[in-house]
Every structure is written in C-alpha cells, then in structure tokens.
mmCIF file of C-alpha atoms in Angstrom:
data_model
loop_
_atom_site.group_PDB
_atom_site.id
_atom_site.type_symbol
_atom_site.label_atom_id
_atom_site.label_comp_id
_atom_site.label_asym_id
_atom_site.label_seq_id
_atom_site.Cartn_x
_atom_site.Cartn_y
_atom_site.Cartn_z
ATOM 1 C CA UNK A 660 106.208 88.317 116.061
ATOM 2 C CA UNK A 661 103.463 87.203 113.715
ATOM 3 C CA UNK A 662 100.498 86.294 115.903
ATOM 4 C CA UNK A 663 97.535 85.455 113.721
ATOM 5 C CA UNK A 664 95.140 86.490 110.998
ATOM 6 C CA UNK A 665 93.636 89.953 111.202
ATOM 7 C CA UNK A 666 91.172 91.989 109.226
ATOM 8 C CA UNK A 667 93.329 91.807 106.085
ATOM 9 C CA UNK A 668 94.865 88.405 106.688
ATOM 10 C CA UNK A 669 92.403 85.539 106.226
ATOM 11 C CA UNK A 670 90.982 83.932 103.123
ATOM 12 C CA UNK A 671 88.813 80.774 103.047
ATOM 13 C CA UNK A 672 89.732 78.351 100.299
ATOM 14 C CA UNK A 673 86.897 76.192 98.887
ATOM 15 C CA UNK A 674 86.645 72.456 98.687
ATOM 16 C CA UNK A 675 88.644 71.179 101.685
ATOM 17 C CA UNK A 676 86.449 69.256 104.189
ATOM 18 C CA UNK A 677 86.827 69.888 107.903
ATOM 19 C CA UNK A 678 84.598 67.072 109.140
ATOM 20 C CA UNK A 679 83.722 63.495 108.278
ATOM 21 C CA UNK A 680 80.501 62.546 106.433
ATOM 22 C CA UNK A 681 78.948 61.744 109.790
ATOM 23 C CA UNK A 682 79.626 65.193 111.129
ATOM 24 C CA UNK A 683 82.548 64.175 113.354
ATOM 25 C CA UNK A 684 85.601 66.383 113.330
ATOM 26 C CA UNK A 685 88.566 64.733 111.653
ATOM 27 C CA UNK A 686 91.552 64.775 113.991
ATOM 28 C CA UNK A 687 94.764 65.100 111.971
ATOM 29 C CA UNK A 688 97.156 62.185 111.928
ATOM 30 C CA UNK A 689 100.535 63.781 112.534
ATOM 31 C CA UNK A 690 102.218 61.112 110.439
ATOM 32 C CA UNK A 691 100.054 61.856 107.397
ATOM 33 C CA UNK A 692 101.130 64.995 105.534
ATOM 34 C CA UNK A 693 98.114 64.923 103.255
ATOM 35 C CA UNK A 694 95.744 65.118 106.224
ATOM 36 C CA UNK A 695 97.660 67.893 107.921
ATOM 37 C CA UNK A 696 97.295 69.976 104.754
ATOM 38 C CA UNK A 697 99.717 72.644 105.900
ATOM 39 C CA UNK A 698 102.391 74.572 104.059
ATOM 40 C CA UNK A 699 104.219 77.841 104.642
ATOM 41 C CA UNK A 700 106.049 80.278 102.384
ATOM 42 C CA UNK A 701 108.364 83.112 103.375
ATOM 43 C CA UNK A 702 107.560 86.163 101.227
ATOM 44 C CA UNK A 703 109.647 88.729 103.101
ATOM 45 C CA UNK A 704 112.044 89.422 100.215
ATOM 46 C CA UNK A 705 109.215 89.924 97.732
ATOM 47 C CA UNK A 706 107.383 92.128 100.229
ATOM 48 C CA UNK A 707 110.428 94.297 100.852
ATOM 49 C CA UNK A 708 110.906 94.924 97.131
ATOM 50 C CA UNK A 709 107.215 95.612 96.561
ATOM 51 C CA UNK A 710 106.955 98.019 99.503
ATOM 52 C CA UNK A 711 109.969 100.004 98.257
ATOM 53 C CA UNK A 712 108.526 100.146 94.770
ATOM 54 C CA UNK A 713 105.140 101.367 95.957
ATOM 55 C CA UNK A 714 106.477 103.933 98.417
ATOM 56 C CA UNK A 715 108.871 105.412 95.845
ATOM 57 C CA UNK A 716 105.960 105.892 93.444
ATOM 58 C CA UNK A 717 104.288 108.437 95.740
ATOM 59 C CA UNK A 718 103.957 111.975 94.423
ATOM 60 C CA UNK A 719 101.571 114.627 95.768
ATOM 61 C CA UNK A 720 100.887 118.099 94.428
ATOM 62 C CA UNK A 721 98.942 121.083 95.719
ATOM 63 C CA UNK A 722 98.961 124.883 95.897
ATOM 64 C CA UNK A 723 101.954 124.617 98.220
ATOM 65 C CA UNK A 724 104.141 122.765 95.685
ATOM 66 C CA UNK A 725 105.149 119.173 94.917
ATOM 67 C CA UNK A 726 106.419 116.400 97.203
ATOM 68 C CA UNK A 727 108.086 113.119 96.186
ATOM 69 C CA UNK A 728 109.272 110.068 98.083
ATOM 70 C CA UNK A 729 113.014 109.758 97.445
ATOM 71 C CA UNK A 730 114.307 106.905 99.624
ATOM 72 C CA UNK A 731 113.130 104.067 101.840
ATOM 73 C CA UNK A 732 115.683 103.994 104.652
ATOM 74 C CA UNK A 733 114.051 101.431 106.932
ATOM 75 C CA UNK A 734 112.107 98.247 106.191
ATOM 76 C CA UNK A 735 112.139 96.054 109.284
ATOM 77 C CA UNK A 736 109.823 93.080 109.477
ATOM 78 C CA UNK A 737 108.722 89.880 107.809
ATOM 79 C CA UNK A 738 105.886 88.319 105.852
ATOM 80 C CA UNK A 739 104.721 84.748 105.306
ATOM 81 C CA UNK A 740 101.748 82.763 104.055
ATOM 82 C CA UNK A 741 100.291 79.666 105.708
ATOM 83 C CA UNK A 742 97.799 77.166 104.334
ATOM 84 C CA UNK A 743 96.105 75.367 107.218
ATOM 85 C CA UNK A 744 93.419 72.807 106.408
ATOM 86 C CA UNK A 745 92.035 74.809 103.535
ATOM 87 C CA UNK A 746 92.362 78.281 105.031
ATOM 88 C CA UNK A 747 94.926 80.685 103.667
ATOM 89 C CA UNK A 748 96.493 83.023 106.247
ATOM 90 C CA UNK A 749 98.660 86.027 105.378
ATOM 91 C CA UNK A 750 100.991 87.129 108.169
ATOM 92 C CA UNK A 751 103.015 90.336 107.910
ATOM 93 C CA UNK A 752 104.465 92.900 110.269
ATOM 94 C CA UNK A 753 106.555 95.869 109.127
ATOM 95 C CA UNK A 754 108.069 99.079 110.421
ATOM 96 C CA UNK A 755 108.835 101.587 107.663
ATOM 97 C CA UNK A 756 110.691 104.857 107.299
ATOM 98 C CA UNK A 757 110.958 106.849 104.066
ATOM 99 C CA UNK A 758 112.349 110.247 103.056
ATOM 100 C CA UNK A 759 110.461 112.847 101.062
ATOM 101 C CA UNK A 760 111.594 115.893 99.108
ATOM 102 C CA UNK A 761 109.286 118.860 98.671
ATOM 103 C CA UNK A 762 109.654 121.758 96.260
ATOM 104 C CA UNK A 763 107.665 124.910 96.983
ATOM 105 C CA UNK A 764 106.033 127.023 94.275
ATOM 106 C CA UNK A 765 108.992 129.379 94.692
ATOM 107 C CA UNK A 766 111.497 126.588 94.000
ATOM 108 C CA UNK A 767 112.744 126.156 97.593
ATOM 109 C CA UNK A 768 113.428 122.523 98.556
ATOM 110 C CA UNK A 769 112.552 120.911 101.891
ATOM 111 C CA UNK A 770 113.235 117.427 103.208
ATOM 112 C CA UNK A 771 111.316 115.278 105.641
ATOM 113 C CA UNK A 772 110.427 111.732 106.677
ATOM 114 C CA UNK A 773 107.421 109.435 106.870
ATOM 115 C CA UNK A 774 107.264 106.626 109.437
ATOM 116 C CA UNK A 775 104.808 103.740 109.769
ATOM 117 C CA UNK A 776 105.218 101.623 112.886
ATOM 118 C CA UNK A 777 102.349 99.150 112.685
ATOM 119 C CA UNK A 778 101.770 97.735 109.208
ATOM 120 C CA UNK A 779 100.477 94.337 110.283
ATOM 121 C CA UNK A 780 97.877 91.705 109.483
ATOM 122 C CA UNK A 781 96.347 92.561 112.873
ATOM 123 C CA UNK A 782 95.612 96.158 111.862
ATOM 124 C CA UNK A 783 93.092 97.479 109.383
ATOM 125 C CA UNK A 784 94.255 100.142 106.921
ATOM 126 C CA UNK A 785 92.444 102.842 108.902
ATOM 127 C CA UNK A 786 94.413 101.856 112.018
ATOM 128 C CA UNK A 787 97.839 102.527 110.506
ATOM 129 C CA UNK A 788 99.970 105.028 112.444
ATOM 130 C CA UNK A 789 101.540 107.276 109.799
ATOM 131 C CA UNK A 790 103.795 110.036 111.112
ATOM 132 C CA UNK A 791 105.007 112.812 108.783
ATOM 133 C CA UNK A 792 107.692 115.274 109.854
ATOM 134 C CA UNK A 793 110.358 117.665 108.589
ATOM 135 C CA UNK A 794 114.050 116.958 109.054
ATOM 136 C CA UNK A 795 115.454 118.716 112.122
ATOM 137 C CA UNK A 796 117.448 121.286 110.159
ATOM 138 C CA UNK A 797 114.477 122.311 107.989
ATOM 139 C CA UNK A 798 112.373 125.444 108.627
ATOM 140 C CA UNK A 799 108.612 125.148 108.800
ATOM 141 C CA UNK A 800 106.843 125.034 105.443
ATOM 142 C CA UNK A 801 103.284 124.617 104.105
ATOM 143 C CA UNK A 802 104.600 121.526 102.305
ATOM 144 C CA UNK A 803 104.436 119.706 105.633
ATOM 145 C CA UNK A 804 100.691 120.335 105.712
ATOM 146 C CA UNK A 805 100.446 119.019 102.149
ATOM 147 C CA UNK A 806 102.175 115.804 103.171
ATOM 148 C CA UNK A 807 100.026 115.418 106.287
ATOM 149 C CA UNK A 808 96.866 116.097 104.322
ATOM 150 C CA UNK A 809 97.471 114.329 101.010
ATOM 151 C CA UNK A 810 100.715 112.437 101.490
ATOM 152 C CA UNK A 811 99.309 110.366 104.348
ATOM 153 C CA UNK A 812 96.397 109.305 102.140
ATOM 154 C CA UNK A 813 98.826 108.187 99.452
ATOM 155 C CA UNK A 814 100.917 106.221 101.946
ATOM 156 C CA UNK A 815 97.781 104.502 103.215
ATOM 157 C CA UNK A 816 96.720 103.756 99.640
ATOM 158 C CA UNK A 817 99.998 102.128 98.573
ATOM 159 C CA UNK A 818 100.225 100.057 101.764
ATOM 160 C CA UNK A 819 96.725 98.768 101.078
ATOM 161 C CA UNK A 820 97.886 98.009 97.528
ATOM 162 C CA UNK A 821 100.787 95.986 98.956
ATOM 163 C CA UNK A 822 98.368 93.766 100.884
ATOM 164 C CA UNK A 823 96.179 93.314 97.804
ATOM 165 C CA UNK A 824 99.201 92.445 95.653
ATOM 166 C CA UNK A 825 100.490 90.019 98.276
ATOM 167 C CA UNK A 826 97.236 88.065 98.188
ATOM 168 C CA UNK A 827 96.804 88.101 94.421
ATOM 169 C CA UNK A 828 100.454 87.208 93.724
ATOM 170 C CA UNK A 829 100.747 84.198 95.992
ATOM 171 C CA UNK A 830 97.260 82.803 96.654
ATOM 172 C CA UNK A 831 97.245 80.470 93.648
ATOM 173 C CA UNK A 832 100.557 78.842 94.469
ATOM 174 C CA UNK A 833 99.481 78.051 98.028
ATOM 175 C CA UNK A 834 96.454 75.878 97.124
ATOM 176 C CA UNK A 835 97.041 72.326 98.337
ATOM 177 C CA UNK A 836 95.452 69.041 97.200
ATOM 178 C CA UNK A 837 92.772 67.357 99.287
ATOM 179 C CA UNK A 838 93.310 64.041 101.017
ATOM 180 C CA UNK A 839 92.236 62.204 97.840
ATOM 181 C CA UNK A 840 94.977 63.971 95.890
ATOM 182 C CA UNK A 841 92.716 66.314 93.930
ATOM 183 C CA UNK A 842 93.139 70.056 93.639
ATOM 184 C CA UNK A 843 89.871 71.559 94.945
ATOM 185 C CA UNK A 844 90.097 74.775 92.975
ATOM 186 C CA UNK A 845 90.129 73.488 89.382
ATOM 187 C CA UNK A 846 88.644 70.623 87.370
ATOM 188 C CA UNK A 847 90.935 67.721 86.470
ATOM 189 C CA UNK A 848 91.278 68.813 82.836
ATOM 190 C CA UNK A 849 92.793 72.143 83.874
ATOM 191 C CA UNK A 850 95.476 70.737 86.188
ATOM 192 C CA UNK A 851 98.251 70.562 83.632
ATOM 193 C CA UNK A 852 97.755 74.168 82.553
ATOM 194 C CA UNK A 853 97.618 75.314 86.172
ATOM 195 C CA UNK A 854 100.956 73.732 87.006
ATOM 196 C CA UNK A 855 102.541 75.409 84.003
ATOM 197 C CA UNK A 856 101.070 78.776 84.939
ATOM 198 C CA UNK A 857 102.332 78.518 88.509
ATOM 199 C CA UNK A 858 105.860 77.955 87.291
ATOM 200 C CA UNK A 859 105.740 80.928 84.985
ATOM 201 C CA UNK A 860 104.207 83.548 87.246
ATOM 202 C CA UNK A 861 106.237 82.911 90.396
ATOM 203 C CA UNK A 862 108.251 86.149 90.793
ATOM 204 C CA UNK A 863 112.002 85.849 90.934
ATOM 205 C CA UNK A 864 113.583 87.269 94.068
ATOM 206 C CA UNK A 865 117.084 87.348 92.606
ATOM 207 C CA UNK A 866 118.701 90.531 91.368
ATOM 208 C CA UNK A 867 120.633 90.724 88.136
ATOM 209 C CA UNK A 868 124.273 89.751 88.453
ATOM 210 C CA UNK A 869 125.200 90.785 84.909
ATOM 211 C CA UNK A 870 123.631 92.801 82.097
ATOM 212 C CA UNK A 871 122.803 89.642 80.138
ATOM 213 C CA UNK A 872 120.514 88.212 82.830
ATOM 214 C CA UNK A 873 116.898 89.276 83.069
ATOM 215 C CA UNK A 874 114.629 88.974 86.108
ATOM 216 C CA UNK A 875 111.193 88.200 84.800
ATOM 217 C CA UNK A 876 107.994 86.940 86.371
ATOM 218 C CA UNK A 877 106.415 86.015 83.021
ATOM 219 C CA UNK A 878 107.951 83.777 80.357
ATOM 220 C CA UNK A 879 107.684 85.738 77.110
ATOM 221 C CA UNK A 880 109.741 86.051 73.906
ATOM 222 C CA UNK A 881 112.340 88.809 74.245
ATOM 223 C CA UNK A 882 114.907 90.627 72.153
ATOM 224 C CA UNK A 883 117.463 93.396 72.578
ATOM 225 C CA UNK A 884 119.395 96.233 70.984
ATOM 226 C CA UNK A 885 122.624 98.226 71.284
ATOM 227 C CA UNK A 886 123.102 101.993 71.102
ATOM 228 C CA UNK A 887 126.134 104.262 71.041
ATOM 229 C CA UNK A 888 126.082 108.004 71.726
ATOM 230 C CA UNK A 889 128.623 110.776 72.347
ATOM 231 C CA UNK A 890 128.153 113.593 74.878
ATOM 232 C CA UNK A 891 130.222 116.772 75.128
ATOM 233 C CA UNK A 892 130.915 116.403 78.842
ATOM 234 C CA UNK A 893 133.044 114.376 81.235
ATOM 235 C CA UNK A 894 132.237 110.801 82.245
ATOM 236 C CA UNK A 895 131.835 112.052 85.810
ATOM 237 C CA UNK A 896 129.127 114.556 84.887
ATOM 238 C CA UNK A 897 127.325 112.124 82.572
ATOM 239 C CA UNK A 898 127.333 109.431 85.258
ATOM 240 C CA UNK A 899 125.810 111.842 87.778
ATOM 241 C CA UNK A 900 123.168 112.869 85.243
ATOM 242 C CA UNK A 901 121.771 109.327 85.209
ATOM 243 C CA UNK A 902 121.852 108.627 88.967
ATOM 244 C CA UNK A 903 121.082 112.035 90.517
ATOM 245 C CA UNK A 904 117.363 112.504 91.160
ATOM 246 C CA UNK A 905 117.347 116.259 90.598
ATOM 247 C CA UNK A 906 119.222 115.905 87.295
ATOM 248 C CA UNK A 907 116.803 113.190 86.132
ATOM 249 C CA UNK A 908 113.846 115.440 86.898
ATOM 250 C CA UNK A 909 115.474 118.290 84.974
ATOM 251 C CA UNK A 910 116.074 116.424 81.714
ATOM 252 C CA UNK A 911 112.810 114.417 81.810
ATOM 253 C CA UNK A 912 110.808 117.458 82.993
ATOM 254 C CA UNK A 913 108.690 115.074 85.071
ATOM 255 C CA UNK A 914 108.733 113.797 88.668
ATOM 256 C CA UNK A 915 111.269 111.066 89.434
ATOM 257 C CA UNK A 916 112.677 109.174 92.405
ATOM 258 C CA UNK A 917 116.217 107.766 92.421
ATOM 259 C CA UNK A 918 117.965 105.769 95.155
ATOM 260 C CA UNK A 919 121.495 105.870 93.746
ATOM 261 C CA UNK A 920 123.104 102.800 95.282
ATOM 262 C CA UNK A 921 123.406 99.129 94.354
ATOM 263 C CA UNK A 922 119.993 97.593 94.931
ATOM 264 C CA UNK A 923 118.409 101.046 94.998
ATOM 265 C CA UNK A 924 115.113 101.575 93.210
ATOM 266 C CA UNK A 925 114.242 104.294 90.742
ATOM 267 C CA UNK A 926 111.239 105.543 88.797
ATOM 268 C CA UNK A 927 111.348 108.029 85.951
ATOM 269 C CA UNK A 928 108.904 109.930 83.768
ATOM 270 C CA UNK A 929 106.250 110.235 86.485
ATOM 271 C CA UNK A 930 106.214 106.464 87.035
ATOM 272 C CA UNK A 931 106.124 105.366 83.388
ATOM 273 C CA UNK A 932 109.517 103.713 83.916
ATOM 274 C CA UNK A 933 110.930 102.043 87.000
ATOM 275 C CA UNK A 934 113.648 99.606 87.977
ATOM 276 C CA UNK A 935 116.630 98.853 90.187
ATOM 277 C CA UNK A 936 120.376 99.499 90.036
ATOM 278 C CA UNK A 937 122.275 96.193 90.015
ATOM 279 C CA UNK A 938 125.804 97.573 89.619
ATOM 280 C CA UNK A 939 127.234 101.081 89.958
ATOM 281 C CA UNK A 940 130.882 101.866 89.209
ATOM 282 C CA UNK A 941 131.319 105.646 89.599
ATOM 283 C CA UNK A 942 131.986 107.447 86.310
ATOM 284 C CA UNK A 943 132.342 104.134 84.413
ATOM 285 C CA UNK A 944 129.370 101.785 84.505
ATOM 286 C CA UNK A 945 125.648 101.622 85.334
ATOM 287 C CA UNK A 946 123.787 98.300 85.249
ATOM 288 C CA UNK A 947 120.079 98.188 85.984
ATOM 289 C CA UNK A 948 116.840 96.275 85.771
ATOM 290 C CA UNK A 949 114.515 98.497 83.753
ATOM 291 C CA UNK A 950 110.877 98.223 82.696
ATOM 292 C CA UNK A 951 108.123 100.234 81.092
ATOM 293 C CA UNK A 952 104.846 100.136 83.003
ATOM 294 C CA UNK A 953 102.844 98.573 80.147
ATOM 295 C CA UNK A 954 105.129 95.524 79.996
ATOM 296 C CA UNK A 955 103.921 92.231 81.519
ATOM 297 C CA UNK A 956 103.904 92.336 85.313
ATOM 298 C CA UNK A 957 107.279 91.715 86.983
ATOM 299 C CA UNK A 958 109.147 91.646 83.654
ATOM 300 C CA UNK A 959 112.366 93.690 83.461
ATOM 301 C CA UNK A 960 114.965 94.258 80.781
ATOM 302 C CA UNK A 961 118.669 94.268 81.649
ATOM 303 C CA UNK A 962 120.319 97.573 80.715
ATOM 304 C CA UNK A 963 124.054 98.285 80.731
ATOM 305 C CA UNK A 964 125.522 101.783 80.282
ATOM 306 C CA UNK A 965 129.308 101.883 79.781
ATOM 307 C CA UNK A 966 131.042 105.293 79.860
ATOM 308 C CA UNK A 967 134.422 106.058 78.283
ATOM 309 C CA UNK A 968 135.923 109.512 78.809
ATOM 310 C CA UNK A 969 137.880 110.842 75.799
ATOM 311 C CA UNK A 970 138.697 114.224 77.315
ATOM 312 C CA UNK A 971 136.568 116.543 75.207
ATOM 313 C CA UNK A 972 133.650 114.112 75.102
ATOM 314 C CA UNK A 973 132.344 110.900 76.648
ATOM 315 C CA UNK A 974 131.253 107.890 74.646
ATOM 316 C CA UNK A 975 128.265 105.984 76.024
ATOM 317 C CA UNK A 976 127.668 102.395 74.932
ATOM 318 C CA UNK A 977 124.298 100.935 75.827
ATOM 319 C CA UNK A 978 123.255 97.279 75.774
ATOM 320 C CA UNK A 979 119.627 96.361 76.436
ATOM 321 C CA UNK A 980 118.475 92.729 76.687
ATOM 322 C CA UNK A 981 115.127 91.196 77.596
ATOM 323 C CA UNK A 982 112.804 93.650 75.835
ATOM 324 C CA UNK A 983 109.417 92.046 75.054
ATOM 325 C CA UNK A 984 109.406 90.923 71.425
ATOM 326 C CA UNK A 985 107.845 93.485 69.133
ATOM 327 C CA UNK A 986 108.635 96.410 71.454
ATOM 328 C CA UNK A 987 112.336 96.820 70.753
ATOM 329 C CA UNK A 988 111.700 99.611 68.235
ATOM 330 C CA UNK A 989 109.612 101.759 70.568
ATOM 331 C CA UNK A 990 111.969 101.064 73.486
ATOM 332 C CA UNK A 991 115.026 102.072 71.465
ATOM 333 C CA UNK A 992 113.333 105.251 70.254
ATOM 334 C CA UNK A 993 112.210 105.999 73.802
ATOM 335 C CA UNK A 994 115.789 105.840 75.079
ATOM 336 C CA UNK A 995 116.975 108.132 72.302
ATOM 337 C CA UNK A 996 114.183 110.659 72.787
ATOM 338 C CA UNK A 997 113.553 110.720 76.538
ATOM 339 C CA UNK A 998 117.116 110.056 77.733
ATOM 340 C CA UNK A 999 119.898 110.846 75.261
ATOM 341 C CA UNK A 1000 118.345 113.730 73.307
ATOM 342 C CA UNK A 1001 116.653 115.109 76.426
ATOM 343 C CA UNK A 1002 119.992 115.186 78.296
ATOM 344 C CA UNK A 1003 121.678 117.053 75.448
ATOM 345 C CA UNK A 1004 118.873 119.598 75.236
ATOM 346 C CA UNK A 1005 118.683 120.165 79.000
ATOM 347 C CA UNK A 1006 122.419 120.446 79.753
ATOM 348 C CA UNK A 1007 123.964 121.330 76.401
ATOM 349 C CA UNK A 1008 125.985 118.116 76.222
#
C-alpha cells in the first residue's frame, strides 16, 4: 500500500556517507547490518490516536451558526518510518470519516459527515480530497456551506499538523549510527543525554487499564488528590451529564466534543481539556485519561469518577493521579469550579 516518499515524506539526515573516499559507490554487504543502515518503525497506533485528537478539536463558527466534529467513525490505513542509508522516509496512507454537529443561530441542530480518501505521503496537502455532506435525513441548511467553506480549511490544517507532528515526534529516535559506530547528529559528549532523552519522550501507545496508571510521554514529578461531592439527582442522570456532549456544552458553556465509549476521545472547554475514556460502567463508573493543554506534551493524569446512588442524591468520589507536581491545587480548583459547581448551577443538582 505504501509506495514511496512524496512531497511530505522525505527528509535527508546529515553525516552518513553514500560513497567511498575515491568517489566509488559503496555497495552494501547484506551480512553487515551497520553498512545496510536500515531500520523501520510502525507508527500506525500513534497516528490513529493523533488523527482522532486533531479531528475532534475542529470547531468553526460563522453567521450561519457553529459546527463541531463529534466522532471519528473511520480510520483505515497505516503509517511507518524507514531510515535507509541516512535518509528518513515517512510513509502513511489513510482513509478518514468523521461526523459533525451544527447548531444554527436559531438553535436548530444538523448532522453531517466529512470524508478524506487520500491522506498519503504521495499527496500534497492541497491535493487532499475532502468531501463534506449532510446526513441523508437532514434538510438543507446554510451550515453545510459553512463547513464546505471554513470546515474544509480546518480539516486540511489539522491533517497538515498530523504530518508535522509525525516528523517532529519520531525523527530523533530514527537516527542511526554510521559504520564507525558514531551518531552523526550529535557530538560525542552529548550522546549520553540524547539516549536518556529518547527514552523519556517516546510516547506510550498503551491505554490506561486502571485509574492508578498514567500514560505519559514525559517523565516528570507528579502528585494527586481526592474529591467527594453530592448531587441532588440520580446516578443515571449524573453519569449522562459527564459523557453526553450536549450536556457537557451546557454546563461548561463552551464547545466540546465527546465520543462516549471506551477508547473514545473527548475535549472540553473549547479545547483547554482533552483526554480519552478508558472504562465506562453505565451509571456507576467513569475512568479517563485527562490533561490540561498547558501540561507537558503527551502527559495525562488518570481520573476515576465513582457514582453511588442514595435515592435522593448521588455521591461522587473522584480520584486523580499523575498531576504535574505543583499544579494539583489549580487542577483541583478547576474540577470544582468548571465541573462540579458548573453542573449544579446549570441543572440545579
């Protein structure tokens, strides 16, 4: 499927010779791994997560109303990186389909889809085929024009961002030593620090399996906190308040996107917060990876919300682990203000 480097897919790495001192081309010895200088890395899982994250961050607004991406329903494809004799090649090929929700100035909601069939290293960003449409049961609306006019630009922008992130995230780890065993990209004194940095910044592709585990791409000191709050509503209603996109937008009073299933992504407060659901037990438990956008890249806290229905009220117990040290106070206050208190004010709980 992946055929070769395209306009976005090739990067020359310095310092690796392709010919002998006499100008003769060095033929590789197939029994000598150091001369072949080739390695490959599958980055499909990372790419899938990053594409979902970027697509779900899209929000466009105009005189017609507001449109948000709500779900990525199709992500078919693969991505890999190859280092061949000092050249770094990025191969990727994806077919995407996402759903969008539009709200007119009069408050009427419309649903539609966006499809991209040719995100590939062989195509430049201007060559992407981006098709925007309304769902079959939806009447015509000016919001479709908004999505075709502005939404397409945003889709093109975030897909370009994916390619940029792919290169910046993995280029360093793909540099190979030369035949004499030296790393061409750094002086000898810096090697030890480079190895340490590579280990720390490699992004984890594993989801949380429990609320005490934290997926983090940067090794930093962390801490946590616990909260307990009572709401005058049923556990069923409180559970839906946290996982229903329209409810989240009501109590935060800002755009949000929520894919309410295990492994589903979410972003709240107009993108200030985003994460992923790692466990959902209806009306009882919500586990998630959660981060604030100013935290170190790829670092998430593990958040657990446990609900206990007492009939006339529901008790919520929250456990948060993996908060960057020094930010536990602001994070705790943020949860109280923008989640718990906001929910009570919006719904009277």
